Each structure stands twice: as structure tokens, then as C-alpha cells.
mmCIF file of C-alpha atoms in Angstrom:
data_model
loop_
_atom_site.group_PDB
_atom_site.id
_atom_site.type_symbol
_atom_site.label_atom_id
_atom_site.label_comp_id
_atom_site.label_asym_id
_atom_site.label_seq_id
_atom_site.Cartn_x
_atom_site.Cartn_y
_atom_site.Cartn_z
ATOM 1 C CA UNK A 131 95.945 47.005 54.019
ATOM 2 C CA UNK A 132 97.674 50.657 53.413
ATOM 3 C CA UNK A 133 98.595 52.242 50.745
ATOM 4 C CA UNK A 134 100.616 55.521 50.919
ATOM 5 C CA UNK A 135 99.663 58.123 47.759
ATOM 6 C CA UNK A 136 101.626 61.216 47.120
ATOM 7 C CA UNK A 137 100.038 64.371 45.004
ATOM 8 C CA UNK A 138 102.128 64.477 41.636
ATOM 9 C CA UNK A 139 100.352 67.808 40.675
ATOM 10 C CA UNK A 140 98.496 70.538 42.161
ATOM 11 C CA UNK A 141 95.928 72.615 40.601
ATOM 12 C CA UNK A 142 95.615 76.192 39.688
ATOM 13 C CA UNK A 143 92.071 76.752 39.627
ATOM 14 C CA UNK A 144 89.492 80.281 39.066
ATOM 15 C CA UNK A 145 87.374 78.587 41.610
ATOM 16 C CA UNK A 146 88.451 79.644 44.761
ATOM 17 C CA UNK A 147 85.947 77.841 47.046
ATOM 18 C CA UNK A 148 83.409 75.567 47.201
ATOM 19 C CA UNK A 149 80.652 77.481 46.751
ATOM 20 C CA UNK A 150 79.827 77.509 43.080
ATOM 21 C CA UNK A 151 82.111 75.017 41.705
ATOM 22 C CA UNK A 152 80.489 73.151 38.875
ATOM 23 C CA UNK A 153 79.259 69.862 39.984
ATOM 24 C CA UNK A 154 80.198 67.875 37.403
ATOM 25 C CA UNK A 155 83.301 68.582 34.462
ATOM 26 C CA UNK A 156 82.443 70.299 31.005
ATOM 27 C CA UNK A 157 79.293 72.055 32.596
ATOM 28 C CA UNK A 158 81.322 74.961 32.704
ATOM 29 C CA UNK A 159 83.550 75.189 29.543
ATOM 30 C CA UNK A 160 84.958 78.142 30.230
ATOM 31 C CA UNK A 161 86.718 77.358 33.347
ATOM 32 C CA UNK A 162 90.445 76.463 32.794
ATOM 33 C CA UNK A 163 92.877 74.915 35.012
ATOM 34 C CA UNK A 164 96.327 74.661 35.207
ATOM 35 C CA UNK A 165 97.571 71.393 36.669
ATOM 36 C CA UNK A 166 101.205 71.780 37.600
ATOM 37 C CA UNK A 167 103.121 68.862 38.139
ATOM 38 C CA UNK A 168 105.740 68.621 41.000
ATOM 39 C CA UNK A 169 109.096 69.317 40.021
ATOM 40 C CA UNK A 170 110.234 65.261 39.865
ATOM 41 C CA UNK A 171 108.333 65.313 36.841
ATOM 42 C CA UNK A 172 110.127 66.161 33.408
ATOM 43 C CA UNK A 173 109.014 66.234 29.946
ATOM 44 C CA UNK A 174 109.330 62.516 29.669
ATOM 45 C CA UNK A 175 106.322 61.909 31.892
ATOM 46 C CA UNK A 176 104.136 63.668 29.630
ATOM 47 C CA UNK A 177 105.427 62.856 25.959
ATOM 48 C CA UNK A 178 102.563 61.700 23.727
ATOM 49 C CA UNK A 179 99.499 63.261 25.840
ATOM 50 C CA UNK A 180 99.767 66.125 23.771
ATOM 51 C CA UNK A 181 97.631 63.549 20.822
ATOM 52 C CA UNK A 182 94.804 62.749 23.350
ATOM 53 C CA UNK A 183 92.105 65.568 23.430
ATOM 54 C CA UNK A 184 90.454 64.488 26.783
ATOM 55 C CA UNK A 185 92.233 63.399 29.941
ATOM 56 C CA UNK A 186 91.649 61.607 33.489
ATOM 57 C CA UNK A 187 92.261 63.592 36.285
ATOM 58 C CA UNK A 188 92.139 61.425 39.754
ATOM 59 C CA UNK A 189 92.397 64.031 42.187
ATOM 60 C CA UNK A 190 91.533 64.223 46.196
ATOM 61 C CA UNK A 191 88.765 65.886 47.416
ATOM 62 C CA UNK A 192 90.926 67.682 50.225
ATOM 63 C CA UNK A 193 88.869 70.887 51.616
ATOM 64 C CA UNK A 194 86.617 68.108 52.964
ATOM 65 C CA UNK A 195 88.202 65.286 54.103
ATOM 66 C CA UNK A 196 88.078 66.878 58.237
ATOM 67 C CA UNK A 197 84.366 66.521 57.419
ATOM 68 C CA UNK A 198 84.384 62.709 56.846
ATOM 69 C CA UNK A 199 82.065 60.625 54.918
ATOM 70 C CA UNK A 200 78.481 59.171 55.137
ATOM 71 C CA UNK A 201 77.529 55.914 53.605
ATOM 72 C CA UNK A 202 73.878 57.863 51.994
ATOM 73 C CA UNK A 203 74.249 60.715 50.980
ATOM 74 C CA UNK A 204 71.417 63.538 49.264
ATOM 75 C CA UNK A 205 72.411 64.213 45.768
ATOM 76 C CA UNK A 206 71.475 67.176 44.165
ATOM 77 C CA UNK A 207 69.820 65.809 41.058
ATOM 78 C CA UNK A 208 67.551 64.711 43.698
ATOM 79 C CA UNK A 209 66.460 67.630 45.340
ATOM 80 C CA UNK A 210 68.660 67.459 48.222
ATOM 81 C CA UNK A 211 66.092 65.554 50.290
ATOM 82 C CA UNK A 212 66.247 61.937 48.730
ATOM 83 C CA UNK A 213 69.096 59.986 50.352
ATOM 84 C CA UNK A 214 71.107 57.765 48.015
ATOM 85 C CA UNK A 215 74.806 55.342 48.941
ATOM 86 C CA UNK A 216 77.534 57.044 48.678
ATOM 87 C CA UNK A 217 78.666 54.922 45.942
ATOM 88 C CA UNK A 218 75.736 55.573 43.784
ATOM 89 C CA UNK A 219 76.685 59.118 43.655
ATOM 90 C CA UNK A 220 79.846 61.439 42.845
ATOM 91 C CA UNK A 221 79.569 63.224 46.670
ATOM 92 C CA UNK A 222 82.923 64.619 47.739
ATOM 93 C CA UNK A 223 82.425 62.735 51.005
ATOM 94 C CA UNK A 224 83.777 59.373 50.126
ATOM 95 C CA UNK A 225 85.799 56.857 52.423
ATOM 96 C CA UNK A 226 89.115 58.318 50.386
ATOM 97 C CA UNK A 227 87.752 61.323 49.367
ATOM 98 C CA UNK A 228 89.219 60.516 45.566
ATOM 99 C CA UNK A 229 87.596 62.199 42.697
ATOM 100 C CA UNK A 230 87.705 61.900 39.349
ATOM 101 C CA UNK A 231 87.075 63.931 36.109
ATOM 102 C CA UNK A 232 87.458 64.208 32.538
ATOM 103 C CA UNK A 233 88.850 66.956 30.939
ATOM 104 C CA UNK A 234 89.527 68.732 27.682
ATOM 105 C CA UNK A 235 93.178 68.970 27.212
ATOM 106 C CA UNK A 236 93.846 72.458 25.658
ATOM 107 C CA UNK A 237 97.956 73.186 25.587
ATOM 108 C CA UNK A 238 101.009 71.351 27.999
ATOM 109 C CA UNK A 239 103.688 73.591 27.970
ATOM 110 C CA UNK A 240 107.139 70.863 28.941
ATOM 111 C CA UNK A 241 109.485 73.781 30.667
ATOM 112 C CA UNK A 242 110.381 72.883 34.987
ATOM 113 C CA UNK A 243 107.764 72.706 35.862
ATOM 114 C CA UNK A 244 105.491 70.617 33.705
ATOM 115 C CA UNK A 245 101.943 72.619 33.007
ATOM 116 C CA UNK A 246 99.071 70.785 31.583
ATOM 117 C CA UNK A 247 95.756 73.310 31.048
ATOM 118 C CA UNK A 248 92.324 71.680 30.541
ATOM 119 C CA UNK A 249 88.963 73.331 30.128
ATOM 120 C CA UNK A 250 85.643 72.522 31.700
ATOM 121 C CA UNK A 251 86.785 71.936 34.922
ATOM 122 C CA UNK A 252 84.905 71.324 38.235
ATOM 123 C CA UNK A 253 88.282 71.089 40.478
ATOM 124 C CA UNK A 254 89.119 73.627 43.605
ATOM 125 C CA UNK A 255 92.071 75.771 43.737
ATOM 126 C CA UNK A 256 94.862 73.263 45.402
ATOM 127 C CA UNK A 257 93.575 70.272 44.467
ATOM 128 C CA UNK A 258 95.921 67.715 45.017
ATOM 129 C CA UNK A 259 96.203 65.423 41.654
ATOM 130 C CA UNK A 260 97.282 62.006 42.259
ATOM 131 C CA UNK A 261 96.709 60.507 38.038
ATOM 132 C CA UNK A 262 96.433 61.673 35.038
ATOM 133 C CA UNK A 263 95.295 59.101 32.283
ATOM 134 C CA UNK A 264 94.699 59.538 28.688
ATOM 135 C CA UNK A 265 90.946 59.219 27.510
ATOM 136 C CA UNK A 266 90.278 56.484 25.407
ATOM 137 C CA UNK A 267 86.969 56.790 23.464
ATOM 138 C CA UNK A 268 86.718 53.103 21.869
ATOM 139 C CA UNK A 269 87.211 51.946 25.146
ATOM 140 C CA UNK A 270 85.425 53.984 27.587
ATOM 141 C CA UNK A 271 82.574 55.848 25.745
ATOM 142 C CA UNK A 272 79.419 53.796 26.327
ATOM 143 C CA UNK A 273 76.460 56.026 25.132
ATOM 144 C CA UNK A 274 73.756 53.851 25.427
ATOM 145 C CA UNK A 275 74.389 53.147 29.143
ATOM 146 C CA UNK A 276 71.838 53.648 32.150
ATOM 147 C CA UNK A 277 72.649 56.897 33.741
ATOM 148 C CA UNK A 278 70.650 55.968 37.054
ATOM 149 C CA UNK A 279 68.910 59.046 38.396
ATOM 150 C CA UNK A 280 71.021 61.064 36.357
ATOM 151 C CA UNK A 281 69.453 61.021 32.622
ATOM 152 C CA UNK A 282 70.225 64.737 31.711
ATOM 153 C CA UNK A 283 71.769 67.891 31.724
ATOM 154 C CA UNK A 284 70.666 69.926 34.830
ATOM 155 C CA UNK A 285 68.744 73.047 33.708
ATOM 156 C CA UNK A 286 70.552 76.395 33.765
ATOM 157 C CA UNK A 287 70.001 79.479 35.225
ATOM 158 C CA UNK A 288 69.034 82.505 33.147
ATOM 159 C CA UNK A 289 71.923 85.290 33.306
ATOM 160 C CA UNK A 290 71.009 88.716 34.203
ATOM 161 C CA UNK A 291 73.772 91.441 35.014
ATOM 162 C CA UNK A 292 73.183 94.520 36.831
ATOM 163 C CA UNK A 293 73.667 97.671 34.895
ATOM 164 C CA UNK A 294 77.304 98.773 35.171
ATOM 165 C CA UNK A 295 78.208 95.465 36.738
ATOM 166 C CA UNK A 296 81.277 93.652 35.418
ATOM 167 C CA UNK A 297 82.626 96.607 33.356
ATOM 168 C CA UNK A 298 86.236 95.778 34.751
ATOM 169 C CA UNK A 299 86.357 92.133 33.588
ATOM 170 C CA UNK A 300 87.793 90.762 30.813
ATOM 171 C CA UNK A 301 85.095 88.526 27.919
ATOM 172 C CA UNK A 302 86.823 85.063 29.829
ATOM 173 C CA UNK A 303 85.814 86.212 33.277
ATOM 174 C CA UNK A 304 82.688 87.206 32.034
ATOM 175 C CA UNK A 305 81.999 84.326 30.573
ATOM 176 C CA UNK A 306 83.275 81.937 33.385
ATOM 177 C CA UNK A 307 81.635 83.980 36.382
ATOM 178 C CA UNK A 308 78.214 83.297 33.949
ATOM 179 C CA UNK A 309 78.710 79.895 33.122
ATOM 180 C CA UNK A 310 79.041 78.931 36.862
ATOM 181 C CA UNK A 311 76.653 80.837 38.206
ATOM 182 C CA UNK A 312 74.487 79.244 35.448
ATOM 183 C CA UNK A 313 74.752 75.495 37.171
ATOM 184 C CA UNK A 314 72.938 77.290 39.927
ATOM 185 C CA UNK A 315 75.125 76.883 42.786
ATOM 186 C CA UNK A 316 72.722 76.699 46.039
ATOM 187 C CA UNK A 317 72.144 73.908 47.988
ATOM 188 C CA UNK A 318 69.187 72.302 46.013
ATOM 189 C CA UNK A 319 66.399 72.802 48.711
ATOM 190 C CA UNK A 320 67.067 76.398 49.108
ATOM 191 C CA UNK A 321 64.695 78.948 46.784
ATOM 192 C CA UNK A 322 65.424 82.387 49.128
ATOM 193 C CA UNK A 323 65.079 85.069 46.531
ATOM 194 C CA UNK A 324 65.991 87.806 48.578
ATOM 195 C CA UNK A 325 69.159 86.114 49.917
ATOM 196 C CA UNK A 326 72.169 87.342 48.583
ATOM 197 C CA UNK A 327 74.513 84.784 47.565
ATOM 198 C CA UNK A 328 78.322 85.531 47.539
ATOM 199 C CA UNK A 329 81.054 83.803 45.136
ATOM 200 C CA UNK A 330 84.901 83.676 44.927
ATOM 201 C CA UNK A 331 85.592 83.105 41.821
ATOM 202 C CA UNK A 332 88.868 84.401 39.425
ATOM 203 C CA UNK A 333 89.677 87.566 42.056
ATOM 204 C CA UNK A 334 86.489 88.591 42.321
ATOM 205 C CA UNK A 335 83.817 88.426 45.216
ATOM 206 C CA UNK A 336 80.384 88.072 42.996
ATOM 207 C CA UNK A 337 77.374 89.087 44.291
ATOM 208 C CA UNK A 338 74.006 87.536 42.846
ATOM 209 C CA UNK A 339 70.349 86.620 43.928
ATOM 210 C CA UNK A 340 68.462 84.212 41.978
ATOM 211 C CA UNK A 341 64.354 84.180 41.521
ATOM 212 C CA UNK A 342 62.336 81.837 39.353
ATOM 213 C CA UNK A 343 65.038 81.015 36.862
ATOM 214 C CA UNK A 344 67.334 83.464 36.489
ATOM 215 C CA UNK A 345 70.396 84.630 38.358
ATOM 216 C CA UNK A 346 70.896 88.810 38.762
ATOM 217 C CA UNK A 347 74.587 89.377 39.457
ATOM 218 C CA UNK A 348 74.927 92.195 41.488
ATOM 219 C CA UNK A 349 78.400 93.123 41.733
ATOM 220 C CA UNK A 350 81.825 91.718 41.249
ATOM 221 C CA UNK A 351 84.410 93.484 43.580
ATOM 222 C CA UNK A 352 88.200 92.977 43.642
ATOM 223 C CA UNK A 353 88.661 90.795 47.153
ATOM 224 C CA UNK A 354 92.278 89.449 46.598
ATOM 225 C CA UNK A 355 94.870 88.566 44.076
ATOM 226 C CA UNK A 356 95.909 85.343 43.062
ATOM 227 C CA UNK A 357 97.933 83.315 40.513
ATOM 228 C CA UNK A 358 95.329 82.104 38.419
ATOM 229 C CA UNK A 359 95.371 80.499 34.753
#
């Protein structure tokens, strides 16, 4: 059986690859989105979100679905070297490659097109949106559930930067460039500390190396504009 889906938003992200996008939503706070809905959509579709302070967003993984999918997978939480189903994890590389976060609903501003911005995103710049779904806490908070192999808050980084470094951006960027950076964003069985890692984030190309626990950002050079939120 087929089912045809069609994108009723795109997203308008300061993460502008998927190298140091957070792995999971609200580990980054900082990072805002704007999800902007195709032009079909009118105020009417969104009347009465506005009261909801989180929100769904099913989106589609789509910068890897030419990679295809894997039925294990190695989460990160894991080290990278224990292999787990695909199912038992949030890996991009599903059979449908659908994700699926919640969100903190800051402002929707109801002019053509429809704009709905959201905080503590984990989403790439493009992603196709395919829901979006009021959160419900009654309903769908459950705090006393098992959380499997994933019982806590992954440590963060320690957030060094280089003298002179970052005297161009503004508090936000600051604070979003550290935030992500924080989540530690290598592949969890690499500890290189004289590798130089390299981030597009905002319009900036960040440079940073990272020993024992904290993360020395380099340098964060202009590398090409963009319409960001």
C-alpha cells in the first residue's frame, strides 16, 4: 500500500548542515526556526495554535534519504559501537526517513505566507515539514516512563573561545554557535584532539578542537549569506 505525502512547510533553520545539529530538540534552546508554510495555507490553518506553548513537528529527514536505512543502527548514547534496531532509536535512517520533534512555540506571525518560529530546535535548513500538531501535556507527558538506554541528559562540553574570536557576532549567535557546539557534535568514537573540526552554522564557518571536556572555538569566518531566522 502507497501513500503519497506532500511538504506543507519548509524550514528556515541556523543549522546549515549536518554536522553539529543537536541530536535531540530543546538541547539547544537557543536555536530558532522558522517553519514557513506553503502558500495554500492561510490564517485559518493555524487559528488557535497560538494558546499551545509546545508543538509537533513531523518532518522528513531528506539530506539522507539517498543513503537508505539499516534495520540496527549505533546510537550515540551508546558510544557509537553498540548496535541497536532502528526502531529502538531516533536514527535519521529510517524506512521513511520521518522525524519528529517537539518544539517551543515562540510567535506565528498569519501574513502570506504563514510563519510559525519555535526554539530548541534540532531540524536542518530545508527540512521538509509534513504535520504540525499541538502538544498536549495531560495526554502525552508520561514522566515516570522507561527511557531505555536513554536515562539522561548527555553531558556538555565546556566552552572555551579564542581570544578575539567571535567579536563580530551578535549575543544570539554567540549563544547558539555555544550551545551546539556544547552537545559535542563528533561522531561518538572519535577523541582526536588535534583535529580541527569545522561547522556551518548561522553564516559562519566555526572552527573548534575539543580535548578532555571542553571545546576551544577557534574562529568563526563569514562563508556565505543566507536567509536565516
Amino acid at each position: 500500500m502507497r501513500h503519497t505525502i506532500e511538504a506543507i512547510a519548509t524550514v528556515h533553520s541556523p543549522y546549515k548542515q549536518k554536522f553539529g545539529i543537536a541530536r535531540q530538540p530543546g538541547l539547544v534552546p537557543a536555536a530558532e526556526v522558522c517553519i514557513e508554510l506553503n502558500s495554500k495555507f492561510t490564517a485559518d490553518s493555524v487559528r488557535g495554535l497560538e494558546s499551545f506553548e509546545y508543538v509537533w513537528i513531523s518532518f522528513i529527514f531528506h539530506s539522507v534519504i539517498e543513503e537508505g536505512w539499516s534495520p540496527l543502527v549505533r546510537p550515540p548514547r551508546l558510544g557509537g559501537r553498540q548496535k541497536m534496531g532502528v526502531f529502538a532509536t531516533r536514527s535519521p535512517h529510517r524506512p521513511n526517513h520521518m522525524g519528529l520533534s517537539l518544539l517551543k512555540l515562540e510567535r506565528i506571525e498569519t501574513g502570506r505566507p504563514v510563519k510559525i518560529y519555535c526554539s530548541g530546535a534540532d531540524l536542518l535548513d530545508g527540512t521538509p515539514v509534513t504535520d504540525i500538531k499541538p502538544y498536549i501535556p495531560f495526554i502525552e507527558s508520561k514522566p515516570d516512563a522507561r527511557s531505555g538506554f536513554a536515562t539522561e541528559k548527555p553531558e556538555q562540553l565546556n566552552i572555551e573561545w579564542a581570544e578575539n574570536c567571535g567579536k563580530e557576532l551578535s549575543d544570539k549567535e554567540r549563544e547558539i554557535i555555544s550551545q551546539s557546539i556544547a552537545q559535542d557534535p563528533r561522531p561518538a568514537y572519535q577523541n582526536i584532539p588535534e583535529r580541527i573540526y569545522v561547522m556551518n552554522i548561522l553564516d559562519y564557518e566555526v572552527k573548534f578542537q575539543i580535548r578532555n571536556k571542553t571545546a576551544f572555538i577557534i574562529s568563526t569566518d563569514i562563508y556565505q549569506k543566507h536567509n536565516t531566522v
